[in-house]
C-alpha cells in the first residue's frame, strides 16, 4: 500500500477485491489522489507566499515533485516543508527568489510555534554592575531567525499577505539584513542596519558586550561604540528578542 | 468499565477559538466538551497552546490523534507517545483516541488512515500493540473505526468482527464513528445495522458524526459538509443500542460558523432525547405487560 502511494507500485492491485461497480484500481486511486492532495495542501498552508508566487499550476507540480523527493518522515505535517528551500534552490536556480521566499516563510513558521519564553525586562539591564558590562552575554528567544536577503522578499511577502496588487521580485544591489521573531503571540519581521545586523549575529553566537563594542568600530567611532550597542540592547529588549543575560 | 460520559461535544477548530473564548463566562456556548486534534498541539509554544490552555480551563477535553499508526509493522514511536502523554497531562484529557489503521511504514508517513486486512494474524498483532501503548500511557485508549475504500482479498471476516476482536483482546474502548460505518457500508455493500448489532455495547465510549461526499459508485469521507439524513438515522439506531456514549460533530474542512455546527449538535441532542424517550416507553410497556400477566 505504501509502495503504491509513494512510487505508484501497482503490485497491491492483486490483493484488493474488485466489485461490480468499482474495480480495485479505482478504489486504490481514492487513496493515491488523497495522498497527493493532502500533502500538497499541507505544503501550501506552510508556504502561502511561495504558492502565490509560483501560481497554482507550478506549485502543484513542485509539491508533487517535492513529496517524491522528500517523503514525510515526521508524525506531524508541520515539518513536511523543512527542505523546500533546498529543493527550490536545486530546481529553480534561475529564479532564486522562490527559494528565498521559502526561507523567509519557514522562519515565520518557526516563530509561530516556537517555545514560550518570558522576554527580558529593561530593569535587568539596569541591575548589572558597571564592572560586569564588558563580560555581558545574551540569550535570544528561540523564535528568532536572522537572514541576509538578496531580493525584496519581505515586501513581496507583505503584498501577498495583504492581498494587495502583486509586485515583481527585484534583486537588491547588496544583501539586506532581516530578522524574524515572535513577541507574545504575534510574529514580527524587520530589516536591520548593517552594523546592527553584524552586532546581532555576534551576540547570537556568544559575543560579549566588549566584543560587540570592538567590532562595531568598523562602522562608527570608538567613543560612540558603547552607546550604539546599548541602544541596540534597549531595542532588542523592547522587541522581546532577549530572554537572558549572563556575566560570569 | 467505561470512562464517565461527557455528553455532547464538538471538535475544537482554530476558526472557533474567539467565538468560544470571547463570550462572558455566564454565556459560554452550550457545548459539553471538546475533542482536540492531538498533533495540532504537539508544538513548543505560541498560539495553539495559548488558546488550548484557555479552552481547558473552561471545558472538559479529550484527545484524538492520527499518528499512532497502531496497525503498522513499524515499532511503537515512544517519542510520539511521550509527547501525547505530556499533552494529556497538560489538558487533563478525559481520554485519548486514535484510529484502527496504519499511517506509514519504514519511517515514512502517508498521513492517511490506511485500512488493514481483517485476519486473525492482524488481530493478534494490533491488539498487542494497543496493549503496549496502553501500558506506556498508563490508561486505556479508544480506537476508532475508519472509512475505507478497499477490501483486501486476505480478509476473512467482517469489519465489525475484526474491530470487536481487537477491542476485546486488547481490552480497549471503541470510538464508533457513525459516519464511517455509513460510508464503509456503502463502499463495501454491508448492512450498517448488522455492524451496530455486532459490536460490544459495553466498550462503546464515543461517537463521531460527520459529513461526507457522495459520488455515483462510492462515498469519500471528507468531513467538509453537514451530517446527512442517512447518518442521523444510523445515529438513532446507535442510540437505541448503546448507553453512556459521548457524541460529537467532527468537521475538518470548509469550517462553518460555530452557530452552524451548534445546530448540528442540537440535532444530535434531539435525536438522542426522542430515541431514548421512545425506547424507555417501549421498555415501560413491556414491563407493565409482563406485570399484568403475572
Ligand atoms: Fe471520525
Short mmCIF file of C-alpha atoms and ligand atoms in Angstrom, two decimals:
data_model
loop_
_atom_site.label_atom_id
_atom_site.label_comp_id
_atom_site.label_asym_id
_atom_site.label_seq_id
_atom_site.Cartn_x
_atom_site.Cartn_y
_atom_site.Cartn_z
CA UNK A 1 0.00 0.00 0.00
CA UNK A 2 2.83 2.39 0.91
CA UNK A 3 4.74 1.37 -2.24
CA UNK A 4 1.61 2.23 -4.19
CA UNK A 5 1.30 5.67 -2.56
CA UNK A 6 4.97 6.57 -2.73
CA UNK A 7 6.02 5.12 -6.06
CA UNK A 8 2.78 4.09 -7.80
CA UNK A 9 3.73 0.42 -7.44
CA UNK A 10 0.67 -1.48 -8.77
CA UNK A 11 1.56 -4.77 -7.04
CA UNK A 12 -1.15 -4.21 -4.45
CA UNK A 13 -3.94 -4.30 -7.07
CA UNK A 14 -3.96 -8.10 -6.99
CA UNK A 15 -4.61 -8.00 -3.20
CA UNK A 16 -7.68 -5.82 -3.49
CA UNK A 17 -11.22 -7.04 -4.15
CA UNK A 18 -12.90 -5.89 -7.38
CA UNK A 19 -16.64 -5.24 -7.23
CA UNK A 20 -19.20 -4.82 -9.98
CA UNK A 21 -19.43 -1.06 -9.72
CA UNK A 22 -15.86 -0.10 -8.87
CA UNK A 23 -12.68 -2.03 -9.51
CA UNK A 24 -9.51 -2.35 -7.45
CA UNK A 25 -7.66 0.25 -9.48
CA UNK A 26 -10.37 2.88 -8.97
CA UNK A 27 -10.58 2.05 -5.29
CA UNK A 28 -6.83 2.43 -4.84
CA UNK A 29 -6.83 5.70 -6.74
CA UNK A 30 -9.00 7.22 -3.98
CA UNK A 31 -6.04 6.69 -1.65
CA UNK A 32 -3.49 7.77 -4.26
CA UNK A 33 -5.31 11.03 -5.04
CA UNK A 34 -5.95 11.73 -1.37
CA UNK A 35 -2.26 11.30 -0.54
CA UNK A 36 -1.16 13.87 -3.13
CA UNK A 37 -3.84 16.42 -2.28
CA UNK A 38 -3.29 16.15 1.46
CA UNK A 39 0.45 16.74 1.28
CA UNK A 40 0.07 19.46 -1.35
CA UNK A 41 -2.38 21.29 0.92
CA UNK A 42 -0.11 20.95 3.94
CA UNK A 43 2.79 22.42 1.99
CA UNK A 44 0.61 25.23 0.72
CA UNK A 45 -0.55 26.03 4.25
CA UNK A 46 3.06 26.50 5.40
CA UNK A 47 4.15 28.34 2.26
CA UNK A 48 1.25 30.54 1.13
CA UNK A 49 3.52 33.16 -0.50
CA UNK A 50 5.66 30.60 -2.33
CA UNK A 51 2.38 29.15 -3.59
CA UNK A 52 1.16 32.57 -4.77
CA UNK A 53 4.49 33.45 -6.39
CA UNK A 54 4.63 30.19 -8.30
CA UNK A 55 0.93 30.12 -9.15
CA UNK A 56 -1.40 27.13 -8.66
CA UNK A 57 -0.13 25.19 -11.65
CA UNK A 58 3.58 25.33 -10.85
CA UNK A 59 3.08 24.99 -7.11
CA UNK A 60 1.02 21.86 -7.70
CA UNK A 61 3.81 20.46 -9.86
CA UNK A 62 6.63 21.25 -7.42
CA UNK A 63 4.58 20.00 -4.45
CA UNK A 64 4.29 16.56 -6.06
CA UNK A 65 7.97 16.52 -7.04
CA UNK A 66 8.95 17.63 -3.55
CA UNK A 67 6.88 14.92 -1.87
CA UNK A 68 8.50 12.32 -4.12
CA UNK A 69 11.93 13.57 -3.23
CA UNK A 70 11.30 14.19 0.49
CA UNK A 71 8.50 11.91 1.73
CA UNK A 72 7.21 12.90 5.17
CA UNK A 73 9.40 11.45 7.94
CA UNK A 74 7.63 13.05 10.87
CA UNK A 75 4.34 12.27 12.56
CA UNK A 76 3.26 15.86 12.07
CA UNK A 77 2.66 17.57 8.73
CA UNK A 78 4.05 20.67 10.42
CA UNK A 79 7.57 19.56 9.38
CA UNK A 80 6.79 18.38 5.86
CA UNK A 81 8.22 21.53 4.28
CA UNK A 82 11.55 21.61 6.11
CA UNK A 83 13.55 21.03 2.90
CA UNK A 84 11.60 23.21 0.50
CA UNK A 85 14.24 25.95 0.36
CA UNK A 86 16.88 23.36 -0.53
CA UNK A 87 14.58 21.80 -3.12
CA UNK A 88 13.79 25.14 -4.79
CA UNK A 89 17.46 26.11 -4.80
CA UNK A 90 18.22 22.94 -6.74
CA UNK A 91 15.30 23.07 -9.10
CA UNK A 92 14.78 26.80 -9.66
CA UNK A 93 18.35 28.06 -9.60
CA UNK A 94 17.47 30.65 -12.27
CA UNK A 95 14.70 32.09 -10.08
CA UNK A 96 16.38 32.21 -6.65
CA UNK A 97 13.60 34.37 -5.20
CA UNK A 98 11.41 31.26 -4.84
CA UNK A 99 13.95 29.63 -2.52
CA UNK A 100 14.44 32.90 -0.66
CA UNK A 101 10.68 33.19 -0.08
CA UNK A 102 10.66 29.62 1.21
CA UNK A 103 13.42 30.54 3.64
CA UNK A 104 11.53 33.60 4.87
CA UNK A 105 8.23 31.74 5.30
CA UNK A 106 9.90 28.82 7.09
CA UNK A 107 11.42 31.31 9.56
CA UNK A 108 7.95 32.76 10.18
CA UNK A 109 6.59 29.24 10.58
CA UNK A 110 9.27 28.51 13.16
CA UNK A 111 8.47 31.73 15.03
CA UNK A 112 4.75 30.91 15.14
CA UNK A 113 5.01 27.91 17.46
CA UNK A 114 8.49 28.23 18.97
CA UNK A 115 8.84 27.66 22.73
CA UNK A 116 7.23 30.23 25.02
CA UNK A 117 9.90 32.16 26.91
CA UNK A 118 9.48 35.24 29.05
CA UNK A 119 11.23 38.19 27.43
CA UNK A 120 13.81 40.07 29.45
CA UNK A 121 12.72 43.34 31.08
CA UNK A 122 14.62 46.63 30.82
CA UNK A 123 15.34 46.61 34.53
CA UNK A 124 17.54 43.56 34.01
CA UNK A 125 20.00 45.83 32.21
CA UNK A 126 19.84 48.46 34.95
CA UNK A 127 20.74 45.89 37.59
CA UNK A 128 24.07 44.95 36.01
CA UNK A 129 27.08 46.23 37.98
CA UNK A 130 29.11 48.59 35.82
CA UNK A 131 32.26 46.47 36.09
CA UNK A 132 30.46 43.46 34.58
CA UNK A 133 29.20 45.12 31.41
CA UNK A 134 32.18 44.05 29.34
CA UNK A 135 31.53 40.33 30.01
CA UNK A 136 27.82 40.55 29.35
CA UNK A 137 26.48 37.77 27.05
CA UNK A 138 22.99 37.35 25.64
CA UNK A 139 20.42 34.59 25.12
CA UNK A 140 17.85 35.17 22.39
CA UNK A 141 14.26 33.98 22.16
CA UNK A 142 14.03 30.66 20.33
CA UNK A 143 11.72 32.16 17.73
CA UNK A 144 14.45 34.49 16.40
CA UNK A 145 15.90 33.93 12.92
CA UNK A 146 18.48 36.17 11.25
CA UNK A 147 18.92 36.17 7.48
CA UNK A 148 20.52 38.20 4.70
CA UNK A 149 18.15 38.55 1.78
CA UNK A 150 19.15 39.28 -1.82
CA UNK A 151 15.66 40.05 -3.08
CA UNK A 152 12.73 42.21 -1.98
CA UNK A 153 11.29 39.08 -0.37
CA UNK A 154 9.68 40.65 2.76
CA UNK A 155 7.97 43.28 0.59
CA UNK A 156 6.72 40.56 -1.76
CA UNK A 157 5.51 38.59 1.23
CA UNK A 158 3.70 41.61 2.71
CA UNK A 159 1.95 42.36 -0.60
CA UNK A 160 0.82 38.75 -0.91
CA UNK A 161 -0.24 38.59 2.73
CA UNK A 162 -2.31 41.79 2.38
CA UNK A 163 -3.72 40.51 -0.92
CA UNK A 164 -2.76 43.84 -2.47
CA UNK A 165 -1.61 44.31 -6.07
CA UNK A 166 1.23 41.91 -6.87
CA UNK A 167 4.72 43.40 -7.09
CA UNK A 168 7.57 41.86 -9.11
CA UNK A 169 10.61 40.22 -7.50
CA UNK A 170 13.55 42.63 -7.54
CA UNK A 171 17.19 41.86 -6.95
CA UNK A 172 18.85 44.22 -4.43
CA UNK A 173 22.18 45.95 -5.06
CA UNK A 174 23.57 44.30 -1.96
CA UNK A 175 22.02 41.84 0.53
CA UNK A 176 19.90 43.32 3.34
CA UNK A 177 19.89 42.02 6.91
CA UNK A 178 16.47 40.85 8.20
CA UNK A 179 15.13 39.46 11.40
CA UNK A 180 12.00 37.36 12.10
CA UNK A 181 10.68 36.51 15.56
CA UNK A 182 7.59 36.22 17.74
CA UNK A 183 6.76 38.66 20.54
CA UNK A 184 3.92 37.38 22.73
CA UNK A 185 1.67 35.67 20.21
CA UNK A 186 2.46 37.92 17.24
CA UNK A 187 5.03 37.26 14.53
CA UNK A 188 7.27 40.18 13.56
CA UNK A 189 9.92 40.90 10.97
CA UNK A 190 12.11 43.92 10.31
CA UNK A 191 15.22 44.98 8.45
CA UNK A 192 18.47 45.83 10.22
CA UNK A 193 21.16 48.39 9.52
CA UNK A 194 24.36 46.70 8.52
CA UNK A 195 26.06 47.35 11.89
CA UNK A 196 23.05 46.10 13.86
CA UNK A 197 22.95 43.01 11.67
CA UNK A 198 26.59 42.34 12.49
CA UNK A 199 26.04 43.02 16.23
CA UNK A 200 23.06 40.68 16.35
CA UNK A 201 24.96 37.85 14.64
CA UNK A 202 27.83 38.34 17.04
CA UNK A 203 25.57 38.46 20.11
CA UNK A 204 23.63 35.39 18.94
CA UNK A 205 26.84 33.41 18.59
CA UNK A 206 28.03 34.24 22.12
CA UNK A 207 29.80 37.59 21.56
CA UNK A 208 30.14 39.70 24.74
CA UNK A 209 29.30 43.38 25.13
CA UNK A 210 33.01 44.12 24.85
CA UNK A 211 33.30 42.07 21.63
CA UNK A 212 30.32 43.95 20.20
CA UNK A 213 31.82 47.35 21.11
CA UNK A 214 35.10 46.41 19.45
CA UNK A 215 33.52 45.02 16.30
CA UNK A 216 31.12 47.89 15.75
CA UNK A 217 34.12 50.22 15.34
CA UNK A 218 34.22 49.08 11.75
CA UNK A 219 31.24 51.40 11.23
CA UNK A 220 31.46 54.08 13.96
CA UNK A 221 33.97 55.90 16.19
CA UNK A 222 35.24 54.03 19.21
CA UNK A 223 33.88 56.64 21.65
CA UNK A 224 30.32 56.14 20.33
CA UNK A 225 30.51 52.34 20.30
CA UNK A 226 29.14 51.57 23.83
CA UNK A 227 26.17 53.91 23.36
CA UNK A 228 25.37 52.39 19.95
CA UNK A 229 25.42 48.84 21.35
CA UNK A 230 23.46 49.87 24.45
CA UNK A 231 20.90 51.40 22.09
CA UNK A 232 20.58 48.09 20.20
CA UNK A 233 20.17 46.24 23.50
CA UNK A 234 17.37 48.56 24.54
CA UNK A 235 15.55 47.87 21.25
CA UNK A 236 16.13 44.12 21.45
CA UNK A 237 14.64 44.07 24.93
CA UNK A 238 11.63 46.16 23.93
CA UNK A 239 11.01 43.90 20.97
CA UNK A 240 11.11 40.74 23.07
CA UNK A 241 14.21 39.33 21.37
CA UNK A 242 16.21 38.69 24.53
CA UNK A 243 15.36 36.18 27.24
CA UNK A 244 18.51 36.10 29.34
CA UNK A 245 21.81 37.84 30.25
CA UNK A 246 24.87 36.44 31.93
CA UNK A 247 28.15 37.94 33.00
CA UNK A 248 30.30 35.46 34.87
CA UNK B 1 -15.61 -0.15 32.85
CA UNK B 2 -16.00 2.85 30.55
CA UNK B 3 -14.91 6.40 31.36
CA UNK B 4 -17.75 8.64 32.63
CA UNK B 5 -19.66 10.08 29.68
CA UNK B 6 -19.27 13.77 28.86
CA UNK B 7 -22.42 14.48 26.83
CA UNK B 8 -22.47 16.32 23.51
CA UNK B 9 -19.28 17.90 22.21
CA UNK B 10 -17.50 19.36 19.24
CA UNK B 11 -14.15 19.00 17.59
CA UNK B 12 -12.13 22.07 18.58
CA UNK B 13 -11.12 24.09 15.50
CA UNK B 14 -8.99 27.24 15.46
CA UNK B 15 -11.66 29.10 13.45
CA UNK B 16 -13.85 29.00 16.57
CA UNK B 17 -11.34 29.97 19.29
CA UNK B 18 -12.61 33.52 19.57
CA UNK B 19 -16.32 32.66 19.48
CA UNK B 20 -15.76 30.20 22.31
CA UNK B 21 -13.44 32.27 24.46
CA UNK B 22 -14.79 35.79 23.93
CA UNK B 23 -18.22 35.02 25.37
CA UNK B 24 -18.70 36.02 29.02
CA UNK B 25 -18.31 33.15 31.44
CA UNK B 26 -22.06 33.01 32.18
CA UNK B 27 -22.90 32.84 28.46
CA UNK B 28 -20.43 30.25 27.27
CA UNK B 29 -21.50 28.26 24.21
CA UNK B 30 -23.55 25.26 25.29
CA UNK B 31 -21.01 22.60 24.40
CA UNK B 32 -20.37 19.88 26.98
CA UNK B 33 -16.81 19.06 25.90
CA UNK B 34 -14.23 19.40 23.14
CA UNK B 35 -12.18 16.90 21.25
CA UNK B 36 -8.78 18.29 20.26
CA UNK B 37 -6.63 17.05 17.39
CA UNK B 38 -3.57 15.85 19.26
CA UNK B 39 -0.93 16.62 16.61
CA UNK B 40 -2.03 20.27 16.31
CA UNK B 41 -0.85 20.85 19.88
CA UNK B 42 2.35 18.83 19.90
CA UNK B 43 4.27 22.06 19.38
CA UNK B 44 6.63 24.08 21.57
CA UNK B 45 4.53 27.18 22.17
CA UNK B 46 2.73 30.11 20.59
CA UNK B 47 -0.94 30.49 19.71
CA UNK B 48 -2.00 26.83 19.57
CA UNK B 49 -1.11 26.13 23.21
CA UNK B 50 -2.18 29.60 24.36
CA UNK B 51 -5.75 29.01 23.16
CA UNK B 52 -5.77 25.36 24.19
CA UNK B 53 -4.90 26.21 27.81
CA UNK B 54 -7.84 28.60 27.99
CA UNK B 55 -10.26 26.09 26.48
CA UNK B 56 -9.10 23.51 29.03
CA UNK B 57 -9.86 25.91 31.87
CA UNK B 58 -13.49 26.07 30.74
CA UNK B 59 -14.34 22.72 29.17
CA UNK B 60 -13.51 19.03 29.57
CA UNK B 61 -11.25 17.90 26.76
CA UNK B 62 -10.43 14.58 25.09
CA UNK B 63 -7.55 13.95 22.70
CA UNK B 64 -7.89 12.49 19.21
CA UNK B 65 -4.73 11.60 17.31
CA UNK B 66 -3.84 10.37 13.84
CA UNK B 67 -0.24 9.24 14.29
CA UNK B 68 -0.20 6.13 16.49
CA UNK B 69 -0.22 4.01 13.34
CA UNK B 70 -1.30 1.15 15.54
CA UNK B 71 -1.55 -1.25 12.59
CA UNK B 72 1.90 -0.55 11.19
CA UNK B 73 4.70 -3.08 11.50
CA UNK B 74 6.98 -0.18 12.44
CA UNK B 75 7.87 -0.21 16.15
CA UNK B 76 5.87 1.96 18.56
CA UNK B 77 7.08 5.56 18.39
CA UNK B 78 7.82 6.24 22.05
CA UNK B 79 8.92 9.79 21.28
CA UNK B 80 5.45 10.49 19.89
CA UNK B 81 3.73 8.69 22.77
CA UNK B 82 5.75 10.62 25.38
CA UNK B 83 4.57 13.86 23.83
CA UNK B 84 0.99 12.57 23.79
CA UNK B 85 1.26 11.65 27.44
CA UNK B 86 2.63 15.04 28.34
CA UNK B 87 -0.16 16.82 26.45
CA UNK B 88 -2.72 14.61 28.20
CA UNK B 89 -1.31 15.85 31.49
CA UNK B 90 -1.43 19.47 30.39
CA UNK B 91 -5.03 19.25 29.14
CA UNK B 92 -6.32 16.87 31.80
CA UNK B 93 -7.63 14.79 28.90
CA UNK B 94 -10.55 12.56 29.87
CA UNK B 95 -9.39 10.04 27.28
CA UNK B 96 -7.13 9.54 24.28
CA UNK B 97 -8.18 8.05 20.96
CA UNK B 98 -6.64 7.10 17.62
CA UNK B 99 -7.58 5.00 14.60
CA UNK B 100 -7.64 1.34 13.65
CA UNK B 101 -5.33 1.68 10.66
CA UNK B 102 -1.75 2.25 9.70
CA UNK B 103 -0.48 5.63 8.57
CA UNK B 104 3.03 4.77 7.47
CA UNK B 105 5.76 2.21 7.02
CA UNK B 106 9.56 2.16 7.28
CA UNK B 107 9.59 5.60 8.86
CA UNK B 108 7.66 7.27 6.04
CA UNK B 109 4.33 8.83 6.92
CA UNK B 110 1.48 8.83 4.39
CA UNK B 111 -0.69 10.97 6.70
CA UNK B 112 -3.68 8.87 5.75
CA UNK B 113 -5.74 6.31 7.63
CA UNK B 114 -4.90 3.18 5.64
CA UNK B 115 -7.00 0.05 6.13
CA UNK B 116 -5.78 -3.29 7.46
CA UNK B 117 -6.55 -6.82 6.29
CA UNK B 118 -9.12 -8.44 8.60
CA UNK B 119 -7.25 -11.57 9.65
CA UNK B 120 -6.51 -13.42 12.90
CA UNK B 121 -2.85 -12.51 12.49
CA UNK B 122 -3.67 -8.78 12.27
CA UNK B 123 -5.93 -9.02 15.32
CA UNK B 124 -3.14 -10.52 17.44
CA UNK B 125 -0.58 -8.07 16.16
CA UNK B 126 -2.69 -4.92 16.59
CA UNK B 127 -4.14 -5.96 19.96
CA UNK B 128 -0.62 -6.45 21.22
CA UNK B 129 0.45 -3.01 20.02
CA UNK B 130 -2.60 -1.43 21.66
CA UNK B 131 -1.74 -3.17 24.94
CA UNK B 132 1.82 -1.85 24.80
CA UNK B 133 0.54 1.63 24.03
CA UNK B 134 -1.94 1.49 26.91
CA UNK B 135 0.82 0.35 29.25
CA UNK B 136 3.02 3.23 28.13
CA UNK B 137 0.26 5.81 28.51
CA UNK B 138 -0.95 4.28 31.76
CA UNK B 139 -4.57 4.27 30.63
CA UNK B 140 -6.99 2.53 28.27
CA UNK B 141 -7.38 4.14 24.90
CA UNK B 142 -10.22 4.41 22.38
CA UNK B 143 -9.78 3.01 18.90
CA UNK B 144 -11.86 4.40 16.05
CA UNK B 145 -13.21 2.52 13.03
CA UNK B 146 -12.06 4.23 9.81
CA UNK B 147 -13.80 4.76 6.49
CA UNK B 148 -12.32 2.56 3.82
CA UNK B 149 -12.40 2.23 0.06
CA UNK B 150 -10.76 -1.15 -0.44
CA UNK B 151 -11.16 -4.69 0.88
CA UNK B 152 -8.09 -6.92 0.92
CA UNK B 153 -8.54 -10.40 -0.53
CA UNK B 154 -6.87 -11.78 2.61
CA UNK B 155 -9.72 -10.52 4.83
CA UNK B 156 -11.64 -13.45 6.24
CA UNK B 157 -14.22 -11.73 8.45
CA UNK B 158 -16.50 -8.69 8.65
CA UNK B 159 -15.19 -5.34 9.82
CA UNK B 160 -17.29 -5.49 12.98
CA UNK B 161 -15.92 -8.93 13.84
CA UNK B 162 -12.45 -7.51 13.35
CA UNK B 163 -12.92 -4.36 15.49
CA UNK B 164 -14.70 -6.35 18.18
CA UNK B 165 -11.96 -8.96 18.41
CA UNK B 166 -9.25 -6.30 18.65
CA UNK B 167 -11.09 -4.34 21.28
CA UNK B 168 -11.79 -7.47 23.39
CA UNK B 169 -8.29 -8.83 23.05
CA UNK B 170 -6.60 -5.54 23.93
CA UNK B 171 -9.24 -4.52 26.48
CA UNK B 172 -9.53 -1.13 24.81
CA UNK B 173 -12.59 1.04 24.24
CA UNK B 174 -14.32 2.00 21.00
CA UNK B 175 -14.79 5.30 19.29
CA UNK B 176 -17.56 4.32 16.92
CA UNK B 177 -17.73 6.80 14.06
CA UNK B 178 -21.29 6.56 12.75
CA UNK B 179 -20.44 8.31 9.50
CA UNK B 180 -17.53 5.94 8.87
CA UNK B 181 -19.84 2.96 9.31
CA UNK B 182 -22.28 4.57 6.86
CA UNK B 183 -19.51 5.33 4.34
CA UNK B 184 -17.90 1.89 4.53
CA UNK B 185 -21.30 0.15 4.40
CA UNK B 186 -21.99 1.92 1.09
CA UNK B 187 -18.50 1.38 -0.30
CA UNK B 188 -18.39 -2.31 0.57
CA UNK B 189 -22.08 -3.17 0.45
CA UNK B 190 -22.69 -4.35 4.03
CA UNK B 191 -25.60 -3.64 6.36
CA UNK B 192 -24.70 -0.89 8.87
CA UNK B 193 -27.31 -2.16 11.34
CA UNK B 194 -25.57 -5.52 11.43
CA UNK B 195 -22.40 -3.60 12.27
CA UNK B 196 -24.07 -1.85 15.24
CA UNK B 197 -25.51 -5.16 16.41
CA UNK B 198 -22.12 -6.79 16.11
CA UNK B 199 -20.03 -4.60 18.43
CA UNK B 200 -19.87 -4.89 22.24
CA UNK B 201 -22.03 -2.11 23.74
CA UNK B 202 -20.01 -2.05 26.96
CA UNK B 203 -16.94 -0.87 25.04
CA UNK B 204 -18.53 1.96 23.03
CA UNK B 205 -17.29 5.16 24.67
CA UNK B 206 -17.67 7.80 21.97
CA UNK B 207 -19.36 8.56 18.64
CA UNK B 208 -18.25 10.78 15.80
CA UNK B 209 -20.84 12.29 13.48
CA UNK B 210 -19.61 13.87 10.27
CA UNK B 211 -20.42 14.76 6.67
CA UNK B 212 -19.08 13.10 3.54
CA UNK B 213 -19.11 13.40 -0.24
CA UNK B 214 -21.34 11.05 -2.20
CA UNK B 215 -20.33 10.01 -5.73
CA UNK B 216 -22.22 7.62 -8.01
CA UNK B 217 -20.39 4.46 -7.01
CA UNK B 218 -18.69 5.36 -3.76
CA UNK B 219 -18.57 7.79 -0.83
CA UNK B 220 -15.47 9.69 0.31
CA UNK B 221 -15.19 10.60 3.96
CA UNK B 222 -14.43 14.32 3.56
CA UNK B 223 -15.74 15.88 6.81
CA UNK B 224 -16.40 19.08 4.86
CA UNK B 225 -20.16 19.04 4.93
CA UNK B 226 -23.24 18.71 7.10
CA UNK B 227 -24.23 15.33 8.52
CA UNK B 228 -26.66 13.67 6.07
CA UNK B 229 -30.05 12.14 6.95
CA UNK B 230 -28.80 8.59 6.48
CA UNK B 231 -26.13 9.17 9.12
CA UNK B 232 -28.64 10.78 11.51
CA UNK B 233 -30.89 7.72 11.10
CA UNK B 234 -27.98 5.43 11.79
CA UNK B 235 -27.12 7.53 14.86
CA UNK B 236 -30.68 6.98 16.15
CA UNK B 237 -30.12 3.24 15.74
CA UNK B 238 -26.89 3.57 17.71
CA UNK B 239 -28.68 5.49 20.49
CA UNK B 240 -31.15 2.58 20.81
CA UNK B 241 -28.28 0.15 21.31
CA UNK B 242 -25.64 1.95 23.37
CA UNK B 243 -25.74 3.81 26.69
CA UNK B 244 -23.42 6.41 28.19
CA UNK B 245 -21.80 7.33 24.90
CA UNK B 246 -20.30 10.80 24.38
CA UNK B 247 -21.21 12.14 20.96
CA UNK B 248 -19.67 14.91 18.88
CA UNK B 249 -19.68 16.56 15.47
CA UNK B 250 -16.42 16.15 13.58
CA UNK B 251 -15.84 18.82 10.96
CA UNK B 252 -12.38 19.20 9.40
CA UNK B 253 -12.79 21.24 6.26
CA UNK B 254 -14.97 24.02 4.91
CA UNK B 255 -15.48 25.04 8.56
CA UNK B 256 -18.73 27.00 9.10
CA UNK B 257 -19.61 29.44 11.88
CA UNK B 258 -19.75 27.95 15.35
CA UNK B 259 -23.51 28.63 15.44
CA UNK B 260 -24.00 26.41 12.36
CA UNK B 261 -22.21 23.47 13.94
CA UNK B 262 -24.10 24.07 17.19
CA UNK B 263 -27.31 23.42 15.20
CA UNK B 264 -25.97 20.00 14.25
CA UNK B 265 -25.05 19.35 17.85
CA UNK B 266 -28.61 20.26 18.86
CA UNK B 267 -29.87 17.82 16.23
CA UNK B 268 -27.80 15.09 17.88
CA UNK B 269 -29.23 16.02 21.29
CA UNK B 270 -32.78 15.98 19.93
CA UNK B 271 -32.37 12.61 18.24
CA UNK B 272 -30.88 11.24 21.43
CA UNK B 273 -33.74 12.60 23.58
CA UNK B 274 -36.50 11.39 21.27
CA UNK B 275 -34.95 7.97 20.73
CA UNK B 276 -34.21 7.32 24.40
CA UNK B 277 -37.70 8.54 25.29
CA UNK B 278 -39.32 6.14 22.80
CA UNK B 279 -37.23 3.23 23.86
CA UNK B 280 -37.97 3.89 27.54
CA UNK B 281 -41.71 3.97 26.69
CA UNK B 282 -41.33 0.64 24.93
CA UNK B 283 -39.45 -0.79 27.90
CA UNK B 284 -42.16 0.53 30.25
CA UNK B 285 -44.87 -1.08 28.12
CA UNK B 286 -43.06 -4.36 28.08
CA UNK B 287 -42.56 -4.30 31.85
CA UNK B 288 -46.17 -3.30 32.55
CA UNK B 289 -47.44 -6.02 30.21
CA UNK B 290 -45.32 -8.62 31.89
CA UNK B 291 -46.54 -7.31 35.25
CA UNK B 292 -50.17 -7.69 34.04
CA UNK B 293 -49.62 -11.26 33.08
CA UNK B 294 -48.22 -12.14 36.45
FE1 LIG C 1 -14.01 10.10 12.96
#
